[in-house]
Amino acid sequence: MKTALTVAGSDPTGGAGLQADLKVFRAFGIHGLSVVSAVTAQNSEGVDAVLPVDRDFIERQLNILLSDIKPHAVKLGMLYKASTVEITAEVFRKYSPDNLVIDPVTVSSSGMSLAEKGTLDKMRDALFPLSKVITPNIHEASVLSGITIENENDMRDAVKKLRKMGPDAVVITGGHLDETATDLYYDGEMHVLEGSKIEGEYHGTGCVFSSVITALLALDYGPLEAATRAKEFVRNAMENACHPGKGMAFLHI
Ligand code: PLP
């Protein structure tokens, strides 16, 4: 059986974070492994608080797991602290994980910061060079590239700039830009992944998108095929979303 690891924050709603990643892995018949980087208190209306796991214990979780099992793919979600990025990169340099996908999480839909100052810079310097695919949204791509993305041309400039930071491929998800929800995929060649906006507020779309890519890489799909299929998966999961709380809808995984 294939295995995939997520290093991510716990989301008690199950709509995003580590819990959503594990459900996605299961949906693709993959055994999910998980290392928790932070615990959150949240509901469908938003994130209330974040409690990071300390650096030494993240190191311990990663080392004991990776000394035993080599996952077929690895996803990094909300790491929250620069010190977590640092220790994750240190351990990964030792174990060289295959098929590393990075979702450079910065802020929740409800506006809560999900990355302390300095975390993204560290991620760019220490982890992007080890990665196969990174999946920033418009906001994350703007922060990382220093280009304020306001239209598709800005997105094209940003995606090229981000690829120079080390990943094999970059997908910028355009869901927060305009009505088209078009994603740009760049691996040296530009690919436009067409989409259209679905009305409503949804929790965990970015998490699910990147974990589907992770699952498909574990199953030996190429990164472009994985991103294209992940976009379809997310769209379908949004169309079948449920609404158990007072706030955002949860994707059907
Ligand atoms: N909580 C955790 C643990 C997450 O990883 C994320 C996103 O990556 C969120 C919350 C925020 O999700 P959203 O902005 O889709 O509500």
PDB file of C-alpha atoms and ligand atoms in Angstrom:
ATOM      1  CA  MET A   1       0.000   0.000   0.000  1.00  0.00           C
ATOM      2  CA  LYS A   2       1.161   3.525  -0.773  1.00  0.00           C
ATOM      3  CA  THR A   3       1.787   5.939   2.070  1.00  0.00           C
ATOM      4  CA  ALA A   4       1.675   9.737   2.258  1.00  0.00           C
ATOM      5  CA  LEU A   5       2.683  11.996   5.127  1.00  0.00           C
ATOM      6  CA  THR A   6       1.146  15.312   6.074  1.00  0.00           C
ATOM      7  CA  VAL A   7       2.898  17.718   8.410  1.00  0.00           C
ATOM      8  CA  ALA A   8       0.119  20.111   9.329  1.00  0.00           C
ATOM      9  CA  GLY A   9      -2.046  21.771  11.930  1.00  0.00           C
ATOM     10  CA  SER A  10      -4.946  19.995  13.611  1.00  0.00           C
ATOM     11  CA  ASP A  11      -8.361  21.388  12.664  1.00  0.00           C
ATOM     12  CA  PRO A  12     -11.112  20.093  14.987  1.00  0.00           C
ATOM     13  CA  THR A  13     -13.772  20.738  12.329  1.00  0.00           C
ATOM     14  CA  GLY A  14     -12.168  18.180  10.017  1.00  0.00           C
ATOM     15  CA  GLY A  15     -12.658  20.606   7.131  1.00  0.00           C
ATOM     16  CA  ALA A  16      -9.028  21.661   6.740  1.00  0.00           C
ATOM     17  CA  GLY A  17      -5.567  20.854   8.094  1.00  0.00           C
ATOM     18  CA  LEU A  18      -4.334  17.450   9.063  1.00  0.00           C
ATOM     19  CA  GLN A  19      -7.771  15.864   9.402  1.00  0.00           C
ATOM     20  CA  ALA A  20      -8.803  16.879   5.874  1.00  0.00           C
ATOM     21  CA  ASP A  21      -5.466  15.673   4.488  1.00  0.00           C
ATOM     22  CA  LEU A  22      -5.929  12.242   6.052  1.00  0.00           C
ATOM     23  CA  LYS A  23      -9.445  11.958   4.624  1.00  0.00           C
ATOM     24  CA  VAL A  24      -8.140  12.841   1.168  1.00  0.00           C
ATOM     25  CA  PHE A  25      -5.384  10.225   1.413  1.00  0.00           C
ATOM     26  CA  ARG A  26      -8.008   7.651   2.419  1.00  0.00           C
ATOM     27  CA  ALA A  27     -10.219   8.668  -0.510  1.00  0.00           C
ATOM     28  CA  PHE A  28      -7.354   7.701  -2.828  1.00  0.00           C
ATOM     29  CA  GLY A  29      -6.651   4.401  -1.044  1.00  0.00           C
ATOM     30  CA  ILE A  30      -3.441   5.690   0.513  1.00  0.00           C
ATOM     31  CA  HIS A  31      -2.325   5.025   4.072  1.00  0.00           C
ATOM     32  CA  GLY A  32      -2.025   8.453   5.717  1.00  0.00           C
ATOM     33  CA  LEU A  33       0.768   9.373   8.110  1.00  0.00           C
ATOM     34  CA  SER A  34       0.613  12.619  10.088  1.00  0.00           C
ATOM     35  CA  VAL A  35       2.888  14.789  12.157  1.00  0.00           C
ATOM     36  CA  VAL A  36       1.085  17.551  14.019  1.00  0.00           C
ATOM     37  CA  SER A  37       2.783  20.961  13.842  1.00  0.00           C
ATOM     38  CA  ALA A  38       0.192  22.950  15.788  1.00  0.00           C
ATOM     39  CA  VAL A  39      -3.201  22.538  17.406  1.00  0.00           C
ATOM     40  CA  THR A  40      -5.964  24.990  16.555  1.00  0.00           C
ATOM     41  CA  ALA A  41      -9.231  25.871  18.236  1.00  0.00           C
ATOM     42  CA  GLN A  42     -11.753  26.683  15.502  1.00  0.00           C
ATOM     43  CA  ASN A  43     -15.222  26.090  14.128  1.00  0.00           C
ATOM     44  CA  SER A  44     -16.945  26.724  10.816  1.00  0.00           C
ATOM     45  CA  GLU A  45     -16.956  30.456  11.561  1.00  0.00           C
ATOM     46  CA  GLY A  46     -13.189  30.759  11.902  1.00  0.00           C
ATOM     47  CA  VAL A  47      -9.960  30.091  13.791  1.00  0.00           C
ATOM     48  CA  ASP A  48     -10.001  31.173  17.444  1.00  0.00           C
ATOM     49  CA  ALA A  49      -6.480  30.225  18.558  1.00  0.00           C
ATOM     50  CA  VAL A  50      -3.310  28.373  17.541  1.00  0.00           C
ATOM     51  CA  LEU A  51      -1.013  26.430  19.867  1.00  0.00           C
ATOM     52  CA  PRO A  52       2.240  25.416  18.134  1.00  0.00           C
ATOM     53  CA  VAL A  53       3.912  22.132  19.034  1.00  0.00           C
ATOM     54  CA  ASP A  54       7.445  22.832  20.198  1.00  0.00           C
ATOM     55  CA  ARG A  55      10.399  22.369  17.866  1.00  0.00           C
ATOM     56  CA  ASP A  56      11.957  19.439  19.707  1.00  0.00           C
ATOM     57  CA  PHE A  57       8.754  17.456  19.690  1.00  0.00           C
ATOM     58  CA  ILE A  58       8.200  18.034  15.980  1.00  0.00           C
ATOM     59  CA  GLU A  59      11.749  16.801  15.393  1.00  0.00           C
ATOM     60  CA  ARG A  60      11.002  13.757  17.497  1.00  0.00           C
ATOM     61  CA  GLN A  61       7.776  12.946  15.647  1.00  0.00           C
ATOM     62  CA  LEU A  62       9.491  13.288  12.251  1.00  0.00           C
ATOM     63  CA  ASN A  63      12.636  11.357  13.127  1.00  0.00           C
ATOM     64  CA  ILE A  64      10.954   8.365  14.724  1.00  0.00           C
ATOM     65  CA  LEU A  65       8.458   8.104  11.865  1.00  0.00           C
ATOM     66  CA  LEU A  66      10.859   8.645   8.948  1.00  0.00           C
ATOM     67  CA  SER A  67      13.503   6.333  10.415  1.00  0.00           C
ATOM     68  CA  ASP A  68      10.880   3.602  10.012  1.00  0.00           C
ATOM     69  CA  ILE A  69       8.732   4.490   6.979  1.00  0.00           C
ATOM     70  CA  LYS A  70       9.638   6.266   3.718  1.00  0.00           C
ATOM     71  CA  PRO A  71       6.408   7.888   2.469  1.00  0.00           C
ATOM     72  CA  HIS A  72       5.691   7.917  -1.274  1.00  0.00           C
ATOM     73  CA  ALA A  73       4.753  11.598  -0.985  1.00  0.00           C
ATOM     74  CA  VAL A  74       4.815  14.305   1.679  1.00  0.00           C
ATOM     75  CA  LYS A  75       2.703  17.403   2.154  1.00  0.00           C
ATOM     76  CA  LEU A  76       3.574  20.385   4.314  1.00  0.00           C
ATOM     77  CA  GLY A  77       0.609  22.450   5.440  1.00  0.00           C
ATOM     78  CA  MET A  78       0.433  24.971   8.272  1.00  0.00           C
ATOM     79  CA  LEU A  79       3.845  24.940   9.960  1.00  0.00           C
ATOM     80  CA  TYR A  80       3.171  28.222  11.793  1.00  0.00           C
ATOM     81  CA  LYS A  81       6.654  28.916  13.214  1.00  0.00           C
ATOM     82  CA  ALA A  82       9.974  29.607  11.496  1.00  0.00           C
ATOM     83  CA  SER A  83      11.615  27.177  13.940  1.00  0.00           C
ATOM     84  CA  THR A  84       9.245  24.438  12.733  1.00  0.00           C
ATOM     85  CA  VAL A  85      10.247  25.125   9.140  1.00  0.00           C
ATOM     86  CA  GLU A  86      13.887  25.009  10.171  1.00  0.00           C
ATOM     87  CA  ILE A  87      13.690  21.636  11.924  1.00  0.00           C
ATOM     88  CA  THR A  88      11.502  20.140   9.185  1.00  0.00           C
ATOM     89  CA  ALA A  89      14.059  21.172   6.552  1.00  0.00           C
ATOM     90  CA  GLU A  90      16.885  19.743   8.679  1.00  0.00           C
ATOM     91  CA  VAL A  91      15.156  16.366   9.024  1.00  0.00           C
ATOM     92  CA  PHE A  92      14.166  16.325   5.335  1.00  0.00           C
ATOM     93  CA  ARG A  93      17.735  16.983   4.242  1.00  0.00           C
ATOM     94  CA  LYS A  94      18.580  13.750   6.080  1.00  0.00           C
ATOM     95  CA  TYR A  95      15.694  11.663   4.688  1.00  0.00           C
ATOM     96  CA  SER A  96      15.237  13.329   1.234  1.00  0.00           C
ATOM     97  CA  PRO A  97      11.498  12.666   0.957  1.00  0.00           C
ATOM     98  CA  ASP A  98      10.105  11.944  -2.520  1.00  0.00           C
ATOM     99  CA  ASN A  99       7.332  14.085  -3.962  1.00  0.00           C
ATOM    100  CA  LEU A 100       7.325  16.978  -1.521  1.00  0.00           C
ATOM    101  CA  VAL A 101       4.286  19.284  -1.864  1.00  0.00           C
ATOM    102  CA  ILE A 102       4.196  22.591   0.008  1.00  0.00           C
ATOM    103  CA  ASP A 103       1.060  24.573   0.757  1.00  0.00           C
ATOM    104  CA  PRO A 104       2.532  27.817   2.124  1.00  0.00           C
ATOM    105  CA  VAL A 105      -0.363  28.563   4.477  1.00  0.00           C
ATOM    106  CA  THR A 106      -0.380  32.138   5.801  1.00  0.00           C
ATOM    107  CA  VAL A 107      -3.835  33.245   6.856  1.00  0.00           C
ATOM    108  CA  SER A 108      -7.265  31.647   7.359  1.00  0.00           C
ATOM    109  CA  SER A 109     -10.335  32.706   5.357  1.00  0.00           C
ATOM    110  CA  SER A 110     -11.585  34.309   8.564  1.00  0.00           C
ATOM    111  CA  GLY A 111      -8.417  36.449   8.751  1.00  0.00           C
ATOM    112  CA  MET A 112      -6.475  34.676  11.525  1.00  0.00           C
ATOM    113  CA  SER A 113      -2.719  34.529  10.931  1.00  0.00           C
ATOM    114  CA  LEU A 114      -1.575  30.934  10.445  1.00  0.00           C
ATOM    115  CA  ALA A 115       2.126  31.776  10.076  1.00  0.00           C
ATOM    116  CA  GLU A 116       4.286  33.798  12.433  1.00  0.00           C
ATOM    117  CA  LYS A 117       6.536  36.492  11.028  1.00  0.00           C
ATOM    118  CA  GLY A 118       9.557  34.992   9.258  1.00  0.00           C
ATOM    119  CA  THR A 119       7.945  31.598   8.620  1.00  0.00           C
ATOM    120  CA  LEU A 120       7.361  32.109   4.893  1.00  0.00           C
ATOM    121  CA  ASP A 121      10.862  33.494   4.296  1.00  0.00           C
ATOM    122  CA  LYS A 122      12.341  30.416   5.962  1.00  0.00           C
ATOM    123  CA  MET A 123      10.046  28.161   3.990  1.00  0.00           C
ATOM    124  CA  ARG A 124      11.130  29.765   0.722  1.00  0.00           C
ATOM    125  CA  ASP A 125      14.843  29.498   1.550  1.00  0.00           C
ATOM    126  CA  ALA A 126      15.005  26.106   3.273  1.00  0.00           C
ATOM    127  CA  LEU A 127      12.123  24.052   1.871  1.00  0.00           C
ATOM    128  CA  PHE A 128      11.215  25.257  -1.629  1.00  0.00           C
ATOM    129  CA  PRO A 129      14.487  23.892  -3.071  1.00  0.00           C
ATOM    130  CA  LEU A 130      13.502  20.411  -1.828  1.00  0.00           C
ATOM    131  CA  SER A 131       9.978  20.520  -3.244  1.00  0.00           C
ATOM    132  CA  LYS A 132       8.264  19.088  -6.286  1.00  0.00           C
ATOM    133  CA  VAL A 133       5.172  21.312  -6.221  1.00  0.00           C
ATOM    134  CA  ILE A 134       4.155  24.411  -4.269  1.00  0.00           C
ATOM    135  CA  THR A 135       0.520  25.554  -4.206  1.00  0.00           C
ATOM    136  CA  PRO A 136       0.220  29.178  -3.054  1.00  0.00           C
ATOM    137  CA  ASN A 137      -3.056  31.065  -3.417  1.00  0.00           C
ATOM    138  CA  ILE A 138      -3.057  34.635  -4.741  1.00  0.00           C
ATOM    139  CA  HIS A 139      -2.336  36.158  -1.344  1.00  0.00           C
ATOM    140  CA  GLU A 140       0.495  33.729  -0.534  1.00  0.00           C
ATOM    141  CA  ALA A 141       1.993  34.108  -4.013  1.00  0.00           C
ATOM    142  CA  SER A 142       1.944  37.908  -3.629  1.00  0.00           C
ATOM    143  CA  VAL A 143       3.710  37.772  -0.256  1.00  0.00           C
ATOM    144  CA  LEU A 144       6.293  35.234  -1.448  1.00  0.00           C
ATOM    145  CA  SER A 145       7.055  36.874  -4.799  1.00  0.00           C
ATOM    146  CA  GLY A 146       6.778  40.504  -3.741  1.00  0.00           C
ATOM    147  CA  ILE A 147       4.419  41.046  -6.714  1.00  0.00           C
ATOM    148  CA  THR A 148       0.976  42.385  -5.818  1.00  0.00           C
ATOM    149  CA  ILE A 149      -1.232  40.122  -7.910  1.00  0.00           C
ATOM    150  CA  GLU A 150      -4.241  41.939  -9.300  1.00  0.00           C
ATOM    151  CA  ASN A 151      -4.738  40.203 -12.655  1.00  0.00           C
ATOM    152  CA  GLU A 152      -3.600  37.235 -14.731  1.00  0.00           C
ATOM    153  CA  ASN A 153      -0.487  39.022 -16.002  1.00  0.00           C
ATOM    154  CA  ASP A 154       0.733  39.588 -12.441  1.00  0.00           C
ATOM    155  CA  MET A 155       0.012  35.927 -11.766  1.00  0.00           C
ATOM    156  CA  ARG A 156       2.197  34.936 -14.739  1.00  0.00           C
ATOM    157  CA  ASP A 157       5.086  37.051 -13.453  1.00  0.00           C
ATOM    158  CA  ALA A 158       4.705  35.680  -9.928  1.00  0.00           C
ATOM    159  CA  VAL A 159       4.544  32.025 -10.955  1.00  0.00           C
ATOM    160  CA  LYS A 160       7.830  32.363 -12.871  1.00  0.00           C
ATOM    161  CA  LYS A 161       9.503  34.161  -9.997  1.00  0.00           C
ATOM    162  CA  LEU A 162       8.354  31.514  -7.511  1.00  0.00           C
ATOM    163  CA  ARG A 163       9.700  28.662  -9.629  1.00  0.00           C
ATOM    164  CA  LYS A 164      13.159  30.265  -9.494  1.00  0.00           C
ATOM    165  CA  MET A 165      12.991  29.717  -5.716  1.00  0.00           C
ATOM    166  CA  GLY A 166      13.479  25.978  -6.238  1.00  0.00           C
ATOM    167  CA  PRO A 167      10.304  23.924  -6.751  1.00  0.00           C
ATOM    168  CA  ASP A 168       9.966  21.787  -9.897  1.00  0.00           C
ATOM    169  CA  ALA A 169       6.481  23.221 -10.443  1.00  0.00           C
ATOM    170  CA  VAL A 170       4.328  26.024  -9.052  1.00  0.00           C
ATOM    171  CA  VAL A 171       0.536  26.234  -9.104  1.00  0.00           C
ATOM    172  CA  ILE A 172      -1.025  29.525  -8.112  1.00  0.00           C
ATOM    173  CA  THR A 173      -4.678  28.992  -7.312  1.00  0.00           C
ATOM    174  CA  GLY A 174      -6.752  31.871  -8.606  1.00  0.00           C
ATOM    175  CA  GLY A 175      -9.940  31.234  -6.644  1.00  0.00           C
ATOM    176  CA  HIS A 176      -9.546  34.454  -4.684  1.00  0.00           C
ATOM    177  CA  LEU A 177      -8.775  36.646  -7.726  1.00  0.00           C
ATOM    178  CA  ASP A 178     -11.896  36.916  -9.859  1.00  0.00           C
ATOM    179  CA  GLU A 179     -14.924  35.081 -11.194  1.00  0.00           C
ATOM    180  CA  THR A 180     -12.893  32.710 -13.393  1.00  0.00           C
ATOM    181  CA  ALA A 181     -11.024  30.868 -10.596  1.00  0.00           C
ATOM    182  CA  THR A 182      -8.315  30.054 -13.136  1.00  0.00           C
ATOM    183  CA  ASP A 183      -5.109  28.477 -11.790  1.00  0.00           C
ATOM    184  CA  LEU A 184      -1.683  28.914 -13.357  1.00  0.00           C
ATOM    185  CA  TYR A 185       0.716  25.985 -13.414  1.00  0.00           C
ATOM    186  CA  TYR A 186       4.338  26.585 -14.365  1.00  0.00           C
ATOM    187  CA  ASP A 187       7.152  24.051 -14.665  1.00  0.00           C
ATOM    188  CA  GLY A 188       9.188  25.946 -17.263  1.00  0.00           C
ATOM    189  CA  GLU A 189       6.108  25.880 -19.476  1.00  0.00           C
ATOM    190  CA  MET A 190       2.919  27.739 -18.624  1.00  0.00           C
ATOM    191  CA  HIS A 191      -0.348  25.829 -18.318  1.00  0.00           C
ATOM    192  CA  VAL A 192      -3.663  27.522 -17.652  1.00  0.00           C
ATOM    193  CA  LEU A 193      -6.050  25.413 -15.574  1.00  0.00           C
ATOM    194  CA  GLU A 194      -9.447  26.884 -16.378  1.00  0.00           C
ATOM    195  CA  GLY A 195     -12.113  27.106 -13.738  1.00  0.00           C
ATOM    196  CA  SER A 196     -15.174  29.013 -12.708  1.00  0.00           C
ATOM    197  CA  LYS A 197     -16.129  30.413  -9.371  1.00  0.00           C
ATOM    198  CA  ILE A 198     -18.619  28.590  -7.149  1.00  0.00           C
ATOM    199  CA  GLU A 199     -20.606  30.949  -4.948  1.00  0.00           C
ATOM    200  CA  GLY A 200     -20.353  30.660  -1.169  1.00  0.00           C
ATOM    201  CA  GLU A 201     -17.772  30.408   1.593  1.00  0.00           C
ATOM    202  CA  TYR A 202     -15.861  27.138   1.769  1.00  0.00           C
ATOM    203  CA  HIS A 203     -13.427  25.932   4.400  1.00  0.00           C
ATOM    204  CA  GLY A 204     -10.282  24.025   3.501  1.00  0.00           C
ATOM    205  CA  THR A 205     -10.183  24.339  -0.294  1.00  0.00           C
ATOM    206  CA  GLY A 206      -6.420  25.034  -0.326  1.00  0.00           C
ATOM    207  CA  CYS A 207      -5.685  22.150   2.041  1.00  0.00           C
ATOM    208  CA  VAL A 208      -7.714  19.690  -0.007  1.00  0.00           C
ATOM    209  CA  PHE A 209      -6.210  20.857  -3.315  1.00  0.00           C
ATOM    210  CA  SER A 210      -2.648  20.300  -2.106  1.00  0.00           C
ATOM    211  CA  SER A 211      -3.393  16.994  -0.413  1.00  0.00           C
ATOM    212  CA  VAL A 212      -5.037  15.614  -3.569  1.00  0.00           C
ATOM    213  CA  ILE A 213      -1.877  16.554  -5.498  1.00  0.00           C
ATOM    214  CA  THR A 214       0.161  14.767  -2.799  1.00  0.00           C
ATOM    215  CA  ALA A 215      -2.010  11.649  -3.036  1.00  0.00           C
ATOM    216  CA  LEU A 216      -1.741  11.562  -6.832  1.00  0.00           C
ATOM    217  CA  LEU A 217       2.050  12.006  -6.774  1.00  0.00           C
ATOM    218  CA  ALA A 218       2.206   9.070  -4.358  1.00  0.00           C
ATOM    219  CA  LEU A 219       0.238   7.126  -6.970  1.00  0.00           C
ATOM    220  CA  ASP A 220       2.842   8.036  -9.627  1.00  0.00           C
ATOM    221  CA  TYR A 221       0.863  10.665 -11.538  1.00  0.00           C
ATOM    222  CA  GLY A 222       2.964  13.493 -12.958  1.00  0.00           C
ATOM    223  CA  PRO A 223       2.605  16.881 -11.265  1.00  0.00           C
ATOM    224  CA  LEU A 224       0.606  18.533 -14.077  1.00  0.00           C
ATOM    225  CA  GLU A 225      -1.874  15.672 -14.271  1.00  0.00           C
ATOM    226  CA  ALA A 226      -2.066  15.686 -10.459  1.00  0.00           C
ATOM    227  CA  ALA A 227      -2.832  19.428 -10.348  1.00  0.00           C
ATOM    228  CA  THR A 228      -5.448  19.157 -13.104  1.00  0.00           C
ATOM    229  CA  ARG A 229      -7.203  16.273 -11.361  1.00  0.00           C
ATOM    230  CA  ALA A 230      -6.933  17.997  -7.972  1.00  0.00           C
ATOM    231  CA  LYS A 231      -8.759  21.013  -9.371  1.00  0.00           C
ATOM    232  CA  GLU A 232     -11.577  18.753 -10.598  1.00  0.00           C
ATOM    233  CA  PHE A 233     -11.687  16.971  -7.242  1.00  0.00           C
ATOM    234  CA  VAL A 234     -12.005  20.261  -5.337  1.00  0.00           C
ATOM    235  CA  ARG A 235     -14.725  21.521  -7.657  1.00  0.00           C
ATOM    236  CA  ASN A 236     -16.708  18.338  -7.214  1.00  0.00           C
ATOM    237  CA  ALA A 237     -16.141  18.420  -3.438  1.00  0.00           C
ATOM    238  CA  MET A 238     -17.414  22.025  -3.350  1.00  0.00           C
ATOM    239  CA  GLU A 239     -20.498  21.134  -5.366  1.00  0.00           C
ATOM    240  CA  ASN A 240     -21.276  18.406  -2.851  1.00  0.00           C
ATOM    241  CA  ALA A 241     -20.274  20.399   0.244  1.00  0.00           C
ATOM    242  CA  CYS A 242     -22.142  20.096   3.532  1.00  0.00           C
ATOM    243  CA  HIS A 243     -23.062  22.831   5.941  1.00  0.00           C
ATOM    244  CA  PRO A 244     -23.113  21.443   9.479  1.00  0.00           C
ATOM    245  CA  GLY A 245     -22.234  24.684  11.312  1.00  0.00           C
ATOM    246  CA  LYS A 246     -23.198  28.352  11.290  1.00  0.00           C
ATOM    247  CA  GLY A 247     -20.326  29.467   9.048  1.00  0.00           C
ATOM    248  CA  MET A 248     -18.425  28.101   6.069  1.00  0.00           C
ATOM    249  CA  ALA A 249     -19.341  24.950   4.180  1.00  0.00           C
ATOM    250  CA  PHE A 250     -17.110  21.864   4.359  1.00  0.00           C
ATOM    251  CA  LEU A 251     -15.989  20.059   1.231  1.00  0.00           C
ATOM    252  CA  HIS A 252     -17.272  16.561   0.596  1.00  0.00           C
ATOM    253  CA  ILE A 253     -14.139  14.397   0.682  1.00  0.00           C
TER     254      ILE A 253
HETATM  255  N1  PLP B   1      -6.804  25.466  10.029  1.00  0.00           N
HETATM  256  C1  PLP B   1      -5.759  24.778   9.587  1.00  0.00           C
HETATM  257  C2  PLP B   1      -5.103  23.795  10.501  1.00  0.00           C
HETATM  258  C3  PLP B   1      -5.331  24.984   8.277  1.00  0.00           C
HETATM  259  O1  PLP B   1      -4.272  24.306   7.807  1.00  0.00           O
HETATM  260  C4  PLP B   1      -6.004  25.908   7.445  1.00  0.00           C
HETATM  261  C5  PLP B   1      -5.587  26.169   6.063  1.00  0.00           C
HETATM  262  O2  PLP B   1      -4.599  25.729   5.577  1.00  0.00           O
HETATM  263  C6  PLP B   1      -7.072  26.602   7.968  1.00  0.00           C
HETATM  264  C7  PLP B   1      -7.440  26.353   9.254  1.00  0.00           C
HETATM  265  C8  PLP B   1      -7.804  27.643   7.196  1.00  0.00           C
HETATM  266  O3  PLP B   1      -8.605  27.142   6.233  1.00  0.00           O
HETATM  267  P1  PLP B   1      -9.613  28.123   5.492  1.00  0.00           P
HETATM  268  O4  PLP B   1      -8.908  29.403   5.301  1.00  0.00           O
HETATM  269  O5  PLP B   1      -9.930  27.449   4.234  1.00  0.00           O
HETATM  270  O6  PLP B   1     -10.787  28.272   6.387  1.00  0.00           O
END
